Coordinates of C-alpha atoms in Angstrom, one line a residue:
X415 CA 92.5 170.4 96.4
X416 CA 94.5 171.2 99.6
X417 CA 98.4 172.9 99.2
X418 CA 100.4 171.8 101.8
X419 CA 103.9 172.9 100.8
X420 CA 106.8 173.2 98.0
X421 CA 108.5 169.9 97.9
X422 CA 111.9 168.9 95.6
X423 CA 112.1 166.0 93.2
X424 CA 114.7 164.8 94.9
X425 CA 112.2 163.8 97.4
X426 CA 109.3 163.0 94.9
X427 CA 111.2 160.7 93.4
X428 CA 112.3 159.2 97.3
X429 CA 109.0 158.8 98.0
X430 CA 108.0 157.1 94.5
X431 CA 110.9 154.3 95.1
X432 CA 109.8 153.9 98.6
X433 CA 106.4 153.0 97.4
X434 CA 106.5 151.4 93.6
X435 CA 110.1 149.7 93.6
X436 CA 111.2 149.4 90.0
X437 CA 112.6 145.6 91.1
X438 CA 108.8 144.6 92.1
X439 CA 108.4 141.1 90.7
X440 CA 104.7 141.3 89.7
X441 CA 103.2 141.1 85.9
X442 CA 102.8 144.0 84.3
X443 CA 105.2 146.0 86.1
X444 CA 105.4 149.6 84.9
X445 CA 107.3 151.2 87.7
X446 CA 110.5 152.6 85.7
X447 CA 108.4 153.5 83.1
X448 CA 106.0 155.4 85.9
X449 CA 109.4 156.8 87.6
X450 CA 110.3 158.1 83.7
X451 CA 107.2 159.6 83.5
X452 CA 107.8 161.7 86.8
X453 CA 111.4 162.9 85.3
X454 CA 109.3 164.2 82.2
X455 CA 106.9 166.0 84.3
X456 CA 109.9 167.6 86.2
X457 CA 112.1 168.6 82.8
X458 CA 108.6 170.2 81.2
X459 CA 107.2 171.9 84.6
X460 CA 110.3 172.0 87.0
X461 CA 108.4 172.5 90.4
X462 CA 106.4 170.4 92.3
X463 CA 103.5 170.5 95.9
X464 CA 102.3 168.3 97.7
X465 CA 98.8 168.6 98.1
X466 CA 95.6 166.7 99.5
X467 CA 92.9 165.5 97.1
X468 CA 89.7 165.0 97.7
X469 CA 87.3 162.1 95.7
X470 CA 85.8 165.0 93.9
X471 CA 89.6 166.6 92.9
X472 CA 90.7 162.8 91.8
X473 CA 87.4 161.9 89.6
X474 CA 88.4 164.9 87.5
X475 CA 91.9 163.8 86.7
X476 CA 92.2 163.6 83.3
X477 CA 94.1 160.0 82.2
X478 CA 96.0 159.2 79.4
X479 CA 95.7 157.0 76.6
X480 CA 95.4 153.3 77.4
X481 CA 95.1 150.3 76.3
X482 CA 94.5 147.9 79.1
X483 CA 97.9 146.8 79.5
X484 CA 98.1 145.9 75.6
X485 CA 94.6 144.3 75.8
X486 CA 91.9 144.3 73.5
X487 CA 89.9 146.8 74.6
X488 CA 90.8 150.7 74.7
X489 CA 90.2 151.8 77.9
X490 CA 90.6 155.3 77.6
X491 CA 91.1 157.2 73.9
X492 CA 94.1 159.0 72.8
X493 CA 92.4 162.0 73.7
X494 CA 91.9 161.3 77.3
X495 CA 89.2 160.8 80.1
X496 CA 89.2 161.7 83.8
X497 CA 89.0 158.7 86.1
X498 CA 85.2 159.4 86.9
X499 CA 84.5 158.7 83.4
X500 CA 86.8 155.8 82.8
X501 CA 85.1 154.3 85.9
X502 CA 81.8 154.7 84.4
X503 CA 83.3 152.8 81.2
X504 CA 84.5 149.7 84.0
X505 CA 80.9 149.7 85.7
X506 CA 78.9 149.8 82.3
X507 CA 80.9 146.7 80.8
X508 CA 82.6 145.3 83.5
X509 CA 82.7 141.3 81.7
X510 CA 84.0 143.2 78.3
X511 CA 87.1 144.8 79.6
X512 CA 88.2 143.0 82.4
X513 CA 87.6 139.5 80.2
X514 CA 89.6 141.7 77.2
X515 CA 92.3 143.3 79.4
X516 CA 93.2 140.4 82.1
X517 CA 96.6 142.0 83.0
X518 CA 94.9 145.2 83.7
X519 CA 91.7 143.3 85.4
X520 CA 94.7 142.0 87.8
X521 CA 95.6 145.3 88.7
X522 CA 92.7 146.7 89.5
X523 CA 91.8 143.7 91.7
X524 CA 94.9 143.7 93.7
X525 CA 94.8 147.5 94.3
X526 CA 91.2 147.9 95.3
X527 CA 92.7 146.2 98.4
X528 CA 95.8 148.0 98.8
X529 CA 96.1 151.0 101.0
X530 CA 96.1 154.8 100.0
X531 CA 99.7 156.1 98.3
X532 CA 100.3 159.3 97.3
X533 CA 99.9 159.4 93.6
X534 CA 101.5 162.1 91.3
X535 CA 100.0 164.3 88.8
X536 CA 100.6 167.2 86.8
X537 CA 99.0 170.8 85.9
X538 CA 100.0 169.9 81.9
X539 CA 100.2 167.1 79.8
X540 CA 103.7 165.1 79.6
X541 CA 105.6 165.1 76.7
X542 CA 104.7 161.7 75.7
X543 CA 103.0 159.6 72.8
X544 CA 100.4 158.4 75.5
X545 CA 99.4 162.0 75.9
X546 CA 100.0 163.9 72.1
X547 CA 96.2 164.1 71.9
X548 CA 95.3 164.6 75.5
X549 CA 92.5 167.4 76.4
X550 CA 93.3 168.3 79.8
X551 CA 91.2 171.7 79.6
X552 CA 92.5 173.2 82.2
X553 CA 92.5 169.9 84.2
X554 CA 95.2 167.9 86.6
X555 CA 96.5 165.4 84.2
X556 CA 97.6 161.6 85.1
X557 CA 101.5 161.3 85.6
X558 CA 101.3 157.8 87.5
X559 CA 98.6 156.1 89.7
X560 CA 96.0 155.7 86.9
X561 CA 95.0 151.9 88.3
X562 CA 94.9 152.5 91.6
X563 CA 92.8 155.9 91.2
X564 CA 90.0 153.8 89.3
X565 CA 90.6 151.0 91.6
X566 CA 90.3 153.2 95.0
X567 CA 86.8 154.6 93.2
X568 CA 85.4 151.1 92.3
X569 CA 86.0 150.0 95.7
X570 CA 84.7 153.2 97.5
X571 CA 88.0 154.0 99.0
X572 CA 88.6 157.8 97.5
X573 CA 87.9 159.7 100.5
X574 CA 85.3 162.4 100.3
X575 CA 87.5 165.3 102.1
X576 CA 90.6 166.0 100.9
X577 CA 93.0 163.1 102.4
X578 CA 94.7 161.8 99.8
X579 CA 98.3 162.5 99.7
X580 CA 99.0 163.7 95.9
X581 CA 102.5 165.5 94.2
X582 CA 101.7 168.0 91.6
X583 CA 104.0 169.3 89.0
X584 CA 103.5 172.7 88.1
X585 CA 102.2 176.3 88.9
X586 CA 98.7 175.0 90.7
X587 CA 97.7 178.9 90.3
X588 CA 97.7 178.3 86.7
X589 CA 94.5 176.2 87.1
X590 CA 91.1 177.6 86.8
X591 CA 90.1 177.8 90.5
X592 CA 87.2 175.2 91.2
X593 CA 84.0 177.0 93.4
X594 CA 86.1 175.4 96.2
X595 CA 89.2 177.0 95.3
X596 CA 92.6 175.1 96.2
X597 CA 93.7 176.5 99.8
X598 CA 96.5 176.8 102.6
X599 CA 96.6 173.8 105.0
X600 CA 94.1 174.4 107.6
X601 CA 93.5 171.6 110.1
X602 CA 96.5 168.9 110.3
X603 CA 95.6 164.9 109.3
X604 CA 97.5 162.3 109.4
X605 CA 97.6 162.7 105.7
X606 CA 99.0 166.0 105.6
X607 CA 101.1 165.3 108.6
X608 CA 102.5 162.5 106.5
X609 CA 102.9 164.7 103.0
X610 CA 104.9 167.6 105.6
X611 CA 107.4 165.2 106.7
X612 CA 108.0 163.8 103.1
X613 CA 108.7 167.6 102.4
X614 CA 111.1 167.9 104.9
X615 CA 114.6 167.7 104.0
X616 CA 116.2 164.3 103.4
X617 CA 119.4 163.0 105.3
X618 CA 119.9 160.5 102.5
X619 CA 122.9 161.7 100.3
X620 CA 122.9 160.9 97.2
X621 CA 126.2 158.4 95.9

């Protein structure tokens, strides 16, 4: 995991709405509930960075409980499981849950094509049922993007440096430091060019 720099959740949340509209007329739409879930990370932790992730840094994410979109077969247990695990689940008994979960099957499908958004995460569990049981261990912890992680790592899109624009809530010195311990920006990508003007002040007022 790459630091880049502080950002506000004034502009978190901007750059949430820009991408994951809360109008979006798809089934299964869980944008508000995704947008509450970033105002719970913000009232427990009350900071947030934008960072780069690499594939390594997202496998280990630890995701919530879930169901498959109120399917019939438990994707994930109350007490959690990073995305490299739940992937493994998906690739083990692909006809099982995408044939039990269809709306979630959709999802994944549709965002295996979709291009890389930033997706948001915290250093703790959210106060919600969804995570009461969680084991993050020390772990970044799901806050929203948990389809379109697994789908970007069924489709081999996670890239292997760290590219991926992500928002972290929380202290990320409070982590255990990996044996490639989170760093200063070095060399400028277009990713972290991107993340830097996000973190830039806004001219939109607010009404």
């Amino acid at each position: 995991m790459r630091i880049l720099a502080p950002v506000t959740f004034a502009q978190v949340r901007l750059a949430y709405l820009q991408d994951h509209p809360a109008q979006r007329a798809h089934r299964g739409n869980t944008n508000p509930e995704g947008e509450e879930n970033l105002r719970r990370a913000d009232r427990l932790l009350g900071r947030w960075q934008a960072v780069l992730l690499s594939r390594a840094d997202v496998l280990g994410v630890v995701l919530p409980w879930h169901t498959g979109e109120g399917g019939g077969y438990e994707l994930v247990p109350p007490t959690g499981l990073t995305v490299g695990q739940t992937a493994a689940r998906l690739r083990a008994r692909p006809a099982a849950v995408y044939g039990a979960n269809p709306v979630c099957a959709a999802k994944l499908s549709f965002l295996a094509r979709s291009p890389l958004t930033p997706v948001y995460l915290s250093t703790r569990p959210v106060p919600h049922s969804d995570y009461a049981a969680v084991r993050a261990c020390g772990a970044l912890v799901h806050v929203d993007g948990l389809h379109r992680m697994l789908a970007w790592e069924l489709a081999g899109c996670l890239p292997r440096e760290e590219a991926l624009v992500a928002f972290l809530a929380g202290d990320p010195g409070a982590l255990p430091a990996p044996s490639g311990a989170a760093r200063p920006s070095g060399r400028r990508t277009p990713a972290a060019a991107s993340a830097e003007r996000l973190a830039e002040p806004s001219p939109v007022t607010s009404g």
